[in-house]
Amino acid sequence: MAERKINPILKLALELGPIVLFFVAYLRLKDRSFLIGGTEYDGFILATAGFVPLMILSTLALWKLTGKLSRMQVATLVLVVVFGGLSVWFNDDQFFKMKPTMIYLLFGGALGVGLLRGESYLKYVMEEVMPLEQEGWMILTRRLTAFFLGLAVLNEVIWRTMSTETWVYFKTFGLSAAIFVFFMTQSGVFSRYGIDEES
């Protein structure tokens, strides 16, 4: 089923809205604690508890409006629900902080399995928006595999050695900036191996 086009600003708001709201909620709640049902929860856990249903609702809205979700969106949602839910259930922020590690290990591992089979799984996901020759896909897939695995290691180092606030800033801005910079630095691959859509 083909993806239905929606307003790009609405699409961006649905994709980034929960992350922005989590960040705002964390900043407002980070120095507070709340007694709920006899258990004390800090602001991070409360922000996480709000983020999980927001992520579910925004993903369902995207699915309803576009008629399609990518495997990456589905995998991300599942990991958010699992690790966010574990953090709230056990009142332990470590589970949620591990979520980016699991996401990047999953993506990097999946791409790595494809490479071992001589294939680019990235091509199957992004071919429509970024047509490349096969060699270009293989180069980009190798680089992205290494990049995702590097991000998984970096996330582990930051959440285990630095404050929660540092990790939140890293998660909200650092990871997004890193992905943006990565694709910007791949312009040589796109220009050399890009396929003219008319041909």
Backbone as a chain_set.jsonl record, in Angstrom:
{"seq": "MAERKINPILKLALELGPIVLFFVAYLRLKDRSFLIGGTEYDGFILATAGFVPLMILSTLALWKLTGKLSRMQVATLVLVVVFGGLSVWFNDDQFFKMKPTMIYLLFGGALGVGLLRGESYLKYVMEEVMPLEQEGWMILTRRLTAFFLGLAVLNEVIWRTMSTETWVYFKTFGLSAAIFVFFMTQSGVFSRYGIDEES", "coords": {"N": [[0.847, -1.195, 0.0], [0.635, 2.149, -0.934], [2.229, 5.017, 0.494], [0.357, 7.656, 1.856], [0.485, 11.106, 1.125], [1.14, 13.704, 3.437], [0.864, 16.919, 5.051], [4.087, 18.23, 5.331], [4.976, 19.642, 7.58], [3.168, 18.908, 9.561], [3.769, 16.18, 9.643], [6.42, 16.264, 10.565], [5.955, 17.421, 13.057], [4.5, 15.403, 14.33], [6.422, 13.405, 14.404], [8.582, 14.53, 15.851], [7.386, 15.806, 17.966], [6.696, 14.298, 20.44], [9.306, 13.924, 21.497], [10.255, 16.522, 21.89], [8.35, 17.42, 23.752], [8.873, 15.646, 25.848], [11.433, 16.555, 26.57], [10.864, 19.198, 27.416], [9.108, 18.64, 29.54], [10.842, 17.226, 31.218], [12.721, 19.26, 31.897], [11.066, 20.925, 33.398], [10.311, 19.298, 35.513], [12.571, 18.137, 36.633], [13.84, 18.685, 39.098], [12.088, 17.919, 40.997], [10.094, 15.704, 43.045], [7.594, 13.13, 43.295], [4.98, 11.758, 45.171], [3.298, 8.932, 44.609], [0.794, 6.686, 45.004], [2.056, 5.734, 47.284], [4.673, 5.434, 46.504], [7.723, 7.018, 45.688], [8.473, 9.072, 42.979], [10.822, 10.427, 40.71], [11.28, 13.468, 38.698], [12.229, 12.719, 36.151], [11.262, 10.118, 35.73], [8.517, 10.627, 35.727], [8.344, 12.268, 33.44], [9.096, 10.398, 31.537], [6.971, 8.586, 31.812], [4.941, 10.095, 30.697], [5.902, 10.377, 28.12], [5.802, 7.87, 26.835], [2.96, 7.134, 26.246], [2.463, 9.357, 24.593], [4.181, 8.908, 22.459], [3.073, 6.565, 21.437], [0.533, 7.513, 20.629], [1.255, 9.493, 18.715], [2.545, 7.938, 16.789], [0.477, 6.224, 16.01], [-1.221, 8.162, 14.937], [0.321, 9.027, 12.754], [0.307, 6.668, 11.266], [-2.432, 6.437, 10.739], [-2.862, 8.741, 9.183], [-1.011, 8.533, 7.044], [-1.187, 5.927, 6.219], [0.802, 4.085, 6.396], [3.649, 2.655, 8.063], [7.125, 2.694, 8.685], [9.517, 0.002, 9.09], [11.466, 0.819, 10.852], [10.16, 2.804, 12.342], [8.207, 1.27, 13.642], [9.825, -0.531, 15.118], [11.187, 1.292, 16.753], [9.029, 2.338, 18.244], [8.17, 0.033, 19.638], [10.441, -0.477, 21.253], [10.508, 1.878, 22.747], [8.106, 1.632, 24.213], [8.616, -0.765, 25.624], [11.127, -0.31, 27.064], [10.66, 2.208, 28.198], [8.35, 1.619, 29.638], [9.383, -0.311, 31.431], [11.125, 1.311, 32.907], [9.318, 3.019, 34.236], [7.72, 1.148, 35.591], [9.549, -0.199, 37.285], [10.555, 1.984, 38.508], [13.041, 3.061, 37.729], [15.471, 4.743, 36.105], [17.405, 3.723, 34.417], [16.615, 1.806, 32.525], [15.219, 3.254, 30.525], [17.243, 4.908, 29.658], [18.852, 3.1, 28.405], [17.516, 2.566, 26.104], [18.132, 4.03, 23.569], [20.574, 2.774, 23.03], [19.783, 0.116, 22.52], [18.138, 0.535, 20.284], [19.968, 1.505, 18.341], [21.772, -0.612, 18.259], [20.076, -2.566, 17.262], [19.36, -1.503, 14.695], [21.942, -1.174, 13.556], [22.854, -3.821, 13.759], [20.987, -5.181, 12.138], [21.522, -4.036, 9.62], [24.148, -4.878, 9.408], [23.87, -7.682, 9.257], [22.676, -7.869, 6.758], [24.813, -6.937, 5.182], [26.645, -9.026, 5.559], [25.403, -10.909, 4.08], [25.798, -9.927, 1.623], [24.094, -7.921, 0.827], [22.228, -4.814, 0.771], [20.26, -3.773, 3.18], [19.436, -1.277, 3.761], [18.874, -0.135, 1.344], [16.374, -1.209, 0.673], [14.739, 0.166, 2.398], [15.098, 2.89, 1.887], [15.188, 3.393, -0.821], [13.253, 4.6, -2.482], [13.279, 7.307, -1.826], [15.88, 8.018, -2.188], [17.529, 7.309, -4.701], [20.156, 5.2, -5.61], [23.143, 3.814, -7.139], [24.026, 0.307, -6.932], [26.59, -0.1, -5.766], [26.94, 2.28, -4.416], [24.91, 2.061, -2.484], [25.959, -0.048, -0.965], [28.336, 1.04, 0.06], [27.29, 3.185, 1.578], [25.71, 1.743, 3.376], [27.636, 0.227, 4.795], [28.996, 2.296, 6.093], [26.918, 3.454, 7.585], [26.206, 1.35, 9.235], [28.515, 1.101, 10.873], [28.365, 3.631, 12.01], [25.903, 3.572, 13.462], [26.509, 1.557, 15.342], [28.583, 2.825, 16.644], [27.17, 4.983, 17.797], [25.607, 3.557, 19.605], [27.535, 2.644, 21.432], [28.481, 5.136, 22.317], [26.177, 6.21, 23.547], [25.952, 4.45, 25.722], [28.32, 5.048, 27.127], [27.861, 7.736, 27.832], [25.434, 7.755, 29.411], [26.166, 6.144, 31.49], [28.335, 7.396, 32.674], [27.856, 10.092, 33.055], [25.722, 12.85, 34.174], [22.103, 12.652, 34.586], [20.843, 14.868, 33.425], [22.74, 15.724, 31.537], [22.653, 13.502, 29.854], [20.003, 13.685, 28.903], [20.101, 16.053, 27.382], [21.963, 15.208, 25.481], [20.536, 13.048, 24.323], [18.294, 14.405, 23.287], [19.297, 16.464, 21.604], [21.962, 15.889, 20.768], [22.087, 13.272, 19.538], [20.31, 13.588, 17.373], [21.599, 15.674, 15.999], [23.989, 14.388, 15.359], [23.156, 12.4, 13.547], [22.174, 14.004, 11.491], [24.546, 15.364, 10.728], [26.04, 13.164, 9.902], [24.686, 12.295, 7.529], [24.965, 14.59, 6.001], [27.684, 14.561, 5.534], [27.891, 12.562, 3.73], [27.59, 13.401, 1.163], [29.302, 13.101, -0.996], [29.032, 10.391, -1.72], [26.354, 10.381, -2.504], [26.401, 12.141, -4.7], [28.19, 10.892, -6.428], [27.186, 8.289, -6.843], [24.51, 8.598, -7.249], [21.364, 8.156, -8.905], [19.907, 9.417, -11.785], [16.57, 10.3, -11.788], [15.046, 10.486, -14.108], [16.344, 8.872, -15.89]], "CA": [[0.0, 0.0, 0.0], [1.45, 3.349, -1.057], [2.097, 5.976, 1.589], [-0.363, 8.875, 1.518], [1.236, 12.319, 1.449], [0.506, 14.639, 4.362], [1.615, 18.153, 5.237], [5.384, 17.89, 5.928], [5.105, 20.245, 8.913], [2.407, 18.029, 10.448], [4.537, 14.942, 9.779], [7.556, 16.57, 11.439], [5.428, 17.65, 14.408], [4.142, 14.11, 14.902], [7.639, 12.63, 14.637], [9.451, 15.155, 16.846], [6.604, 16.356, 19.067], [6.885, 13.616, 21.721], [10.668, 14.134, 21.999], [10.314, 17.904, 22.386], [7.535, 17.499, 24.961], [9.634, 14.96, 26.902], [12.506, 17.45, 26.989], [10.253, 20.3, 28.174], [8.609, 18.088, 30.81], [12.002, 16.926, 32.073], [13.262, 20.513, 32.431], [10.142, 21.467, 34.406], [10.125, 18.36, 36.622], [13.817, 17.446, 36.986], [14.245, 18.894, 40.491], [10.954, 17.613, 41.86], [9.715, 14.301, 43.212], [6.159, 13.01, 43.483], [4.55, 10.565, 45.888], [2.127, 8.374, 43.927], [0.506, 5.334, 45.49], [3.028, 5.344, 48.306], [6.019, 5.331, 45.915], [8.254, 8.312, 45.272], [9.001, 9.099, 41.621], [11.435, 11.713, 40.375], [10.758, 14.115, 37.504], [12.6, 11.982, 34.944], [10.331, 8.998, 35.573], [7.218, 11.193, 35.335], [8.462, 12.687, 32.043], [9.093, 9.15, 30.767], [5.605, 8.053, 31.854], [4.157, 10.851, 29.733], [6.461, 10.215, 26.776], [5.4, 6.587, 26.222], [1.676, 7.234, 25.537], [2.562, 10.353, 23.522], [4.834, 8.244, 21.33], [2.079, 5.648, 20.87], [-0.489, 8.305, 19.943], [1.799, 10.149, 17.52], [2.805, 6.901, 15.787], [-0.831, 5.814, 15.486], [-1.704, 9.255, 14.09], [1.076, 8.943, 11.498], [-0.191, 5.499, 10.541], [-3.783, 6.756, 10.277], [-2.811, 9.778, 8.156], [-0.218, 8.138, 5.873], [-1.514, 4.564, 5.825], [2.0, 3.252, 6.363], [4.736, 2.9, 9.005], [8.344, 1.971, 8.318], [9.973, -0.958, 10.103], [12.213, 1.572, 11.856], [9.19, 3.448, 13.228], [7.588, 0.233, 14.468], [10.834, -1.015, 16.06], [11.415, 2.358, 17.733], [7.871, 2.391, 19.137], [8.208, -1.145, 20.52], [11.496, -0.291, 22.248], [10.071, 2.959, 23.656], [7.097, 1.082, 25.12], [9.24, -1.763, 26.505], [12.108, 0.251, 27.991], [9.996, 3.251, 28.967], [7.472, 0.937, 30.588], [10.213, -0.905, 32.491], [11.613, 2.396, 33.761], [8.224, 3.474, 35.097], [7.282, 0.033, 36.434], [10.541, -0.46, 38.325], [11.008, 3.275, 39.035], [14.489, 3.011, 37.496], [15.704, 5.429, 34.829], [18.419, 3.048, 33.591], [15.994, 1.112, 31.394], [14.933, 4.211, 29.465], [18.521, 5.399, 29.129], [19.407, 2.048, 27.554], [16.713, 2.434, 24.886], [18.869, 4.364, 22.341], [21.574, 1.729, 22.768], [19.1, -1.018, 21.898], [17.683, 0.939, 18.951], [21.102, 1.582, 17.416], [22.282, -1.976, 18.079], [19.123, -3.259, 16.379], [19.525, -1.007, 13.331], [23.296, -1.527, 13.094], [22.919, -5.271, 13.61], [20.207, -5.587, 10.959], [22.287, -3.66, 8.429], [25.332, -5.745, 9.38], [23.457, -9.001, 8.754], [22.519, -7.714, 5.313], [26.152, -6.855, 4.579], [27.232, -10.368, 5.562], [24.732, -11.637, 2.988], [26.095, -9.233, 0.373], [22.951, -7.087, 0.465], [22.016, -3.572, 1.507], [18.878, -3.644, 3.649], [19.134, 0.151, 3.729], [18.303, 0.133, 0.015], [14.953, -1.563, 0.685], [14.021, 1.136, 3.215], [15.255, 4.276, 1.44], [15.406, 3.468, -2.27], [12.306, 5.5, -3.139], [13.612, 8.712, -1.579], [17.291, 8.278, -2.439], [17.985, 6.294, -5.652], [21.613, 5.089, -5.776], [23.654, 2.575, -7.723], [24.24, -0.728, -5.92], [27.848, 0.136, -5.047], [26.677, 3.383, -3.498], [24.155, 1.528, -1.35], [26.838, -0.867, -0.126], [29.224, 1.958, 0.785], [26.498, 3.909, 2.573], [25.282, 0.783, 4.397], [28.789, -0.068, 5.66], [29.259, 3.473, 6.928], [25.817, 3.647, 8.525], [26.327, 0.275, 10.223], [29.548, 1.517, 11.824], [27.867, 4.818, 12.698], [24.906, 3.148, 14.45], [27.19, 0.843, 16.423], [29.305, 3.852, 17.388], [26.193, 5.705, 18.613], [25.213, 2.674, 20.713], [28.62, 2.711, 22.418], [28.505, 6.498, 22.865], [25.063, 6.341, 24.486], [26.3, 3.719, 26.945], [29.343, 5.805, 27.85], [27.306, 8.975, 28.393], [24.48, 7.576, 30.509], [26.815, 5.477, 32.625], [29.396, 8.205, 33.29], [27.476, 11.49, 33.213], [24.46, 13.099, 34.872], [20.866, 12.463, 33.819], [20.596, 16.066, 32.628], [23.642, 15.658, 30.375], [22.141, 12.482, 28.941], [18.788, 14.19, 28.266], [20.535, 16.969, 26.32], [22.584, 14.372, 24.445], [19.472, 12.294, 23.655], [17.394, 15.29, 22.554], [19.965, 17.258, 20.576], [23.209, 15.295, 20.281], [21.855, 12.166, 18.61], [19.718, 14.134, 16.142], [22.647, 16.416, 15.289], [24.956, 13.417, 14.838], [22.572, 11.776, 12.354], [22.151, 15.046, 10.458], [25.925, 15.576, 10.262], [26.451, 11.963, 9.17], [24.148, 12.303, 6.165], [25.564, 15.72, 5.285], [29.048, 14.192, 5.124], [27.828, 11.521, 2.696], [27.224, 14.029, -0.111], [30.143, 12.538, -2.057], [28.412, 9.134, -2.153], [25.112, 10.701, -3.207], [26.686, 12.758, -5.999], [28.913, 9.957, -7.294], [26.412, 7.08, -7.158], [23.096, 8.919, -7.42], [20.747, 7.814, -10.184], [18.972, 10.406, -12.283], [15.248, 9.686, -11.805], [14.518, 10.418, -15.475], [16.925, 7.711, -16.586]], "C": [[0.88, 1.242, 0.0], [1.177, 4.31, 0.102], [1.362, 7.218, 1.095], [0.45, 10.083, 1.96], [0.441, 13.176, 2.423], [1.387, 15.88, 4.457], [2.944, 17.843, 5.929], [5.586, 18.488, 7.314], [4.354, 19.403, 9.94], [3.171, 16.736, 10.704], [5.72, 15.149, 10.731], [7.1, 16.76, 12.881], [5.069, 16.332, 15.088], [5.382, 13.279, 15.225], [8.481, 13.195, 15.782], [8.713, 15.663, 18.082], [6.812, 15.652, 20.399], [8.273, 13.846, 22.33], [10.797, 15.529, 22.598], [9.535, 18.032, 23.692], [8.207, 16.772, 26.129], [10.72, 15.876, 27.459], [11.961, 18.584, 27.851], [9.771, 19.807, 29.54], [9.763, 17.791, 31.754], [12.558, 18.199, 32.694], [12.377, 21.084, 33.538], [10.075, 20.604, 35.661], [11.412, 17.816, 37.227], [14.207, 17.573, 38.457], [13.132, 18.564, 41.475], [10.767, 16.106, 41.989], [8.241, 14.256, 43.606], [5.852, 11.693, 44.178], [3.244, 10.08, 45.259], [1.932, 6.94, 44.406], [1.512, 4.835, 46.502], [4.453, 5.19, 47.798], [6.465, 6.707, 45.44], [8.907, 8.196, 43.891], [9.647, 10.45, 41.368], [10.894, 12.227, 39.041], [11.064, 13.364, 36.224], [11.615, 10.846, 34.683], [8.962, 9.506, 35.139], [7.235, 11.647, 33.877], [8.437, 11.468, 31.121], [7.693, 8.564, 30.689], [4.691, 8.811, 30.896], [4.603, 10.634, 28.304], [5.932, 8.955, 26.081], [4.03, 6.689, 25.55], [1.678, 8.276, 24.423], [3.161, 9.736, 22.265], [3.866, 7.28, 20.637], [1.055, 6.43, 20.053], [0.035, 8.952, 18.665], [2.077, 9.137, 16.414], [1.501, 6.402, 15.173], [-1.413, 6.885, 14.566], [-0.991, 9.255, 12.745], [0.558, 7.802, 10.632], [-1.571, 5.785, 9.942], [-3.744, 7.737, 9.099], [-2.091, 9.331, 6.884], [-0.562, 6.742, 5.367], [-0.331, 3.622, 5.848], [2.964, 3.658, 7.477], [5.946, 2.11, 8.541], [8.695, 0.981, 9.429], [10.728, -0.242, 11.223], [11.268, 2.253, 12.84], [8.551, 2.436, 14.176], [8.574, -0.26, 15.53], [11.099, 0.019, 17.145], [10.273, 2.42, 18.735], [7.89, 1.226, 20.124], [9.254, -0.959, 21.619], [11.161, 0.828, 23.231], [9.089, 2.412, 24.681], [7.742, 0.124, 26.116], [10.152, -1.099, 27.528], [11.537, 1.41, 28.809], [9.088, 2.648, 30.024], [8.244, 0.311, 31.739], [10.734, 0.157, 33.453], [10.541, 2.855, 34.737], [7.831, 2.373, 36.081], [8.245, -0.213, 37.599], [11.085, 0.822, 38.965], [12.53, 3.392, 38.923], [14.78, 3.604, 36.118], [16.69, 4.717, 33.91], [17.805, 2.369, 32.374], [15.774, 2.071, 30.226], [16.215, 4.747, 28.838], [19.185, 4.368, 28.216], [18.702, 1.948, 26.208], [17.462, 2.841, 23.615], [19.938, 3.329, 21.991], [20.941, 0.566, 22.031], [18.642, -0.691, 20.473], [18.842, 0.912, 17.956], [21.77, 0.224, 17.219], [21.38, -2.762, 17.13], [19.319, -2.827, 14.932], [20.889, -1.399, 12.765], [23.434, -3.017, 12.857], [22.178, -5.757, 12.377], [20.952, -5.244, 9.676], [23.523, -4.545, 8.282], [25.027, -7.133, 8.861], [23.284, -8.947, 7.237], [23.861, -7.668, 4.607], [26.816, -8.221, 4.512], [26.624, -11.244, 4.464], [24.968, -10.979, 1.638], [24.97, -8.334, -0.102], [22.955, -5.795, 1.271], [20.551, -3.488, 1.902], [18.45, -2.175, 3.672], [18.45, 0.524, 2.412], [16.8, -0.133, 0.01], [14.119, -0.52, 1.423], [13.992, 2.517, 2.558], [15.355, 4.463, -0.067], [14.497, 4.484, -2.951], [12.701, 6.965, -2.98], [15.045, 9.046, -1.968], [17.845, 7.223, -3.409], [19.497, 6.34, -5.861], [21.943, 3.821, -6.55], [23.96, 1.596, -6.589], [25.515, -0.48, -5.111], [27.693, 1.27, -4.031], [25.915, 2.922, -2.272], [25.053, 0.735, -0.412], [27.79, 0.01, 0.689], [28.459, 2.655, 1.911], [26.065, 2.979, 3.709], [26.422, 0.437, 5.339], [29.051, 1.085, 6.619], [28.173, 3.659, 7.984], [25.82, 2.561, 9.605], [27.339, 0.656, 11.3], [29.08, 2.712, 12.655], [26.863, 4.442, 13.786], [25.563, 2.431, 15.627], [27.998, 1.813, 17.288], [28.372, 4.651, 18.291], [25.741, 4.865, 19.806], [26.265, 2.718, 21.82], [28.635, 4.081, 23.098], [27.378, 6.707, 23.869], [25.372, 5.645, 25.809], [27.317, 4.499, 27.787], [28.727, 7.019, 28.547], [26.359, 8.702, 29.554], [25.115, 6.912, 31.717], [27.83, 6.366, 33.352], [28.999, 9.645, 33.583], [26.104, 11.616, 33.872], [23.27, 12.827, 33.958], [20.601, 13.664, 32.925], [21.476, 16.097, 31.384], [23.115, 14.657, 29.356], [20.907, 12.984, 28.202], [19.144, 15.158, 27.134], [21.158, 16.195, 25.16], [21.515, 13.646, 23.636], [18.624, 13.207, 22.775], [18.076, 15.974, 21.384], [21.175, 16.547, 19.949], [23.007, 14.205, 19.256], [21.27, 12.659, 17.293], [20.766, 14.873, 15.317], [23.651, 15.461, 14.655], [24.439, 12.767, 13.559], [22.538, 12.765, 11.198], [23.543, 15.244, 9.859], [26.402, 14.37, 9.451], [25.977, 12.017, 7.725], [24.679, 13.474, 5.346], [26.953, 15.36, 4.76], [29.064, 13.096, 4.06], [27.491, 12.087, 1.318], [28.049, 13.481, -1.276], [29.569, 11.244, -2.606], [27.166, 9.429, -2.977], [25.384, 11.272, -4.607], [27.355, 11.772, -6.96], [28.037, 8.786, -7.755], [24.912, 7.345, -7.339], [22.605, 8.601, -8.813], [19.76, 8.897, -10.571], [17.613, 9.744, -12.446], [14.695, 9.57, -13.22], [15.077, 9.223, -16.229], [16.474, 6.413, -15.968]], "O": [[1.771, 1.374, 0.839], [0.061, 4.401, 0.614], [1.698, 7.77, 0.047], [1.035, 10.083, 3.043], [-0.767, 13.359, 2.267], [2.526, 15.878, 3.991], [2.941, 17.251, 7.008], [6.292, 17.907, 8.139], [4.835, 19.201, 11.055], [3.222, 16.25, 11.834], [5.984, 14.313, 11.595], [7.769, 16.317, 13.814], [5.305, 16.163, 16.284], [5.394, 12.534, 16.205], [9.029, 12.441, 16.586], [9.327, 15.92, 19.117], [7.079, 16.314, 21.402], [8.401, 13.952, 23.55], [11.371, 15.704, 23.673], [10.0, 18.676, 24.633], [8.124, 17.225, 27.271], [10.905, 15.963, 28.673], [12.528, 18.898, 28.898], [9.99, 20.459, 30.561], [9.679, 18.068, 32.95], [12.84, 18.225, 33.892], [12.879, 21.659, 34.504], [9.812, 21.112, 36.751], [11.364, 17.106, 38.232], [14.836, 16.669, 39.009], [13.226, 18.897, 42.656], [11.227, 15.335, 41.146], [7.706, 15.209, 44.173], [6.392, 10.646, 43.821], [2.212, 10.742, 45.367], [2.805, 6.09, 44.229], [1.79, 3.638, 46.568], [5.351, 4.853, 48.569], [5.683, 7.463, 44.864], [9.768, 7.347, 43.661], [9.109, 11.488, 41.751], [10.154, 11.532, 38.345], [10.25, 13.363, 35.3], [11.185, 10.637, 33.549], [8.314, 8.898, 34.288], [6.261, 11.442, 33.153], [7.828, 11.505, 30.052], [7.269, 8.098, 29.631], [3.761, 8.227, 30.339], [3.795, 10.697, 27.378], [5.648, 8.975, 24.883], [3.927, 6.357, 24.369], [0.983, 8.112, 23.42], [2.71, 10.004, 21.152], [3.841, 7.187, 19.41], [0.743, 6.059, 18.921], [-0.655, 8.963, 17.646], [1.873, 9.432, 15.236], [1.423, 6.182, 13.965], [-2.022, 6.569, 13.544], [-1.622, 9.459, 11.708], [0.391, 7.95, 9.421], [-1.849, 5.429, 8.796], [-4.496, 7.587, 8.135], [-2.494, 9.695, 5.779], [-0.267, 6.405, 4.22], [-0.429, 2.489, 5.378], [3.09, 4.838, 7.803], [5.812, 0.985, 8.059], [8.228, 1.108, 10.561], [10.649, -0.633, 12.388], [11.54, 2.28, 14.04], [8.376, 2.709, 15.363], [8.215, -0.394, 16.699], [11.221, -0.327, 18.321], [10.507, 2.542, 19.937], [7.651, 1.419, 21.316], [8.986, -1.25, 22.785], [11.492, 0.737, 24.413], [9.214, 2.686, 25.874], [7.456, 0.185, 27.311], [9.977, -1.295, 28.731], [11.887, 1.577, 29.978], [9.058, 3.107, 31.166], [7.816, 0.389, 32.89], [10.782, -0.062, 34.663], [10.814, 3.057, 35.921], [7.633, 2.637, 37.266], [7.825, -0.407, 38.74], [11.95, 0.774, 39.839], [13.214, 3.765, 39.876], [14.388, 3.043, 35.094], [16.801, 5.073, 32.737], [18.412, 2.357, 31.303], [16.098, 1.753, 29.082], [16.266, 5.007, 27.636], [19.988, 4.724, 27.354], [19.215, 1.326, 25.278], [17.446, 2.079, 22.648], [20.179, 3.041, 20.819], [21.485, 0.081, 21.038], [18.741, -1.523, 19.572], [18.714, 0.363, 16.862], [22.279, -0.065, 16.135], [21.862, -3.53, 16.297], [19.431, -3.667, 14.04], [20.986, -1.893, 11.642], [24.052, -3.442, 11.881], [22.66, -6.629, 11.654], [21.012, -6.055, 8.752], [23.9, -4.917, 7.17], [25.818, -7.708, 8.114], [23.692, -9.862, 6.523], [24.036, -8.285, 3.556], [27.475, -8.546, 3.524], [27.25, -12.19, 3.987], [24.415, -11.41, 0.625], [24.886, -8.012, -1.287], [23.602, -5.697, 2.314], [19.695, -3.173, 1.075], [17.26, -1.864, 3.612], [17.568, 1.382, 2.373], [16.037, 0.626, -0.587], [12.94, -0.335, 1.123], [12.995, 3.232, 2.652], [15.583, 5.577, -0.539], [14.916, 5.157, -3.893], [12.487, 7.772, -3.884], [15.4, 10.22, -2.07], [18.565, 6.323, -2.976], [20.053, 7.372, -6.236], [21.146, 2.884, -6.614], [24.13, 1.997, -5.438], [25.509, -0.639, -3.89], [28.244, 1.218, -2.931], [26.222, 3.331, -1.152], [24.92, 0.837, 0.808], [28.022, -0.249, 1.87], [28.922, 2.706, 3.051], [26.055, 3.382, 4.872], [26.219, 0.357, 6.55], [29.296, 0.876, 7.807], [28.467, 3.982, 9.135], [25.475, 2.827, 10.756], [27.056, 0.547, 12.493], [29.36, 2.797, 13.85], [26.956, 4.936, 14.91], [25.208, 2.674, 16.781], [28.087, 1.649, 18.505], [28.731, 4.967, 19.426], [25.518, 5.398, 20.893], [25.93, 2.816, 23.0], [28.785, 4.17, 24.316], [27.588, 7.309, 24.922], [25.091, 6.178, 26.882], [27.184, 4.594, 29.008], [29.031, 7.298, 29.707], [26.466, 9.357, 30.59], [24.654, 7.095, 32.843], [28.149, 6.118, 34.515], [29.723, 10.353, 34.284], [25.416, 10.621, 34.099], [23.4, 12.778, 32.734], [20.177, 13.497, 31.782], [21.013, 16.456, 30.301], [23.123, 14.917, 28.152], [20.767, 12.742, 27.003], [18.558, 15.093, 26.054], [20.903, 16.499, 23.995], [21.572, 13.627, 22.407], [18.272, 12.841, 21.654], [17.509, 16.06, 20.295], [21.374, 16.607, 18.736], [23.669, 14.197, 18.218], [21.678, 12.211, 16.222], [20.824, 14.727, 14.096], [24.115, 15.698, 13.539], [25.189, 12.598, 12.597], [22.838, 12.407, 10.058], [23.703, 15.286, 8.639], [27.084, 14.528, 8.439], [26.763, 11.81, 6.802], [24.827, 13.363, 4.129], [27.35, 15.796, 3.679], [30.125, 12.741, 3.546], [27.145, 11.335, 0.407], [27.564, 13.404, -2.404], [29.607, 11.011, -3.814], [26.941, 8.812, -4.018], [24.695, 10.935, -5.57], [27.113, 11.816, -8.166], [28.127, 8.345, -8.9], [24.139, 6.413, -7.559], [23.338, 8.755, -9.79], [18.882, 9.256, -9.787], [17.493, 8.745, -13.154], [13.942, 8.639, -13.505], [14.411, 8.633, -17.08], [16.866, 5.341, -16.428]]}, "num_chains": 1, "name": "protein.A"}
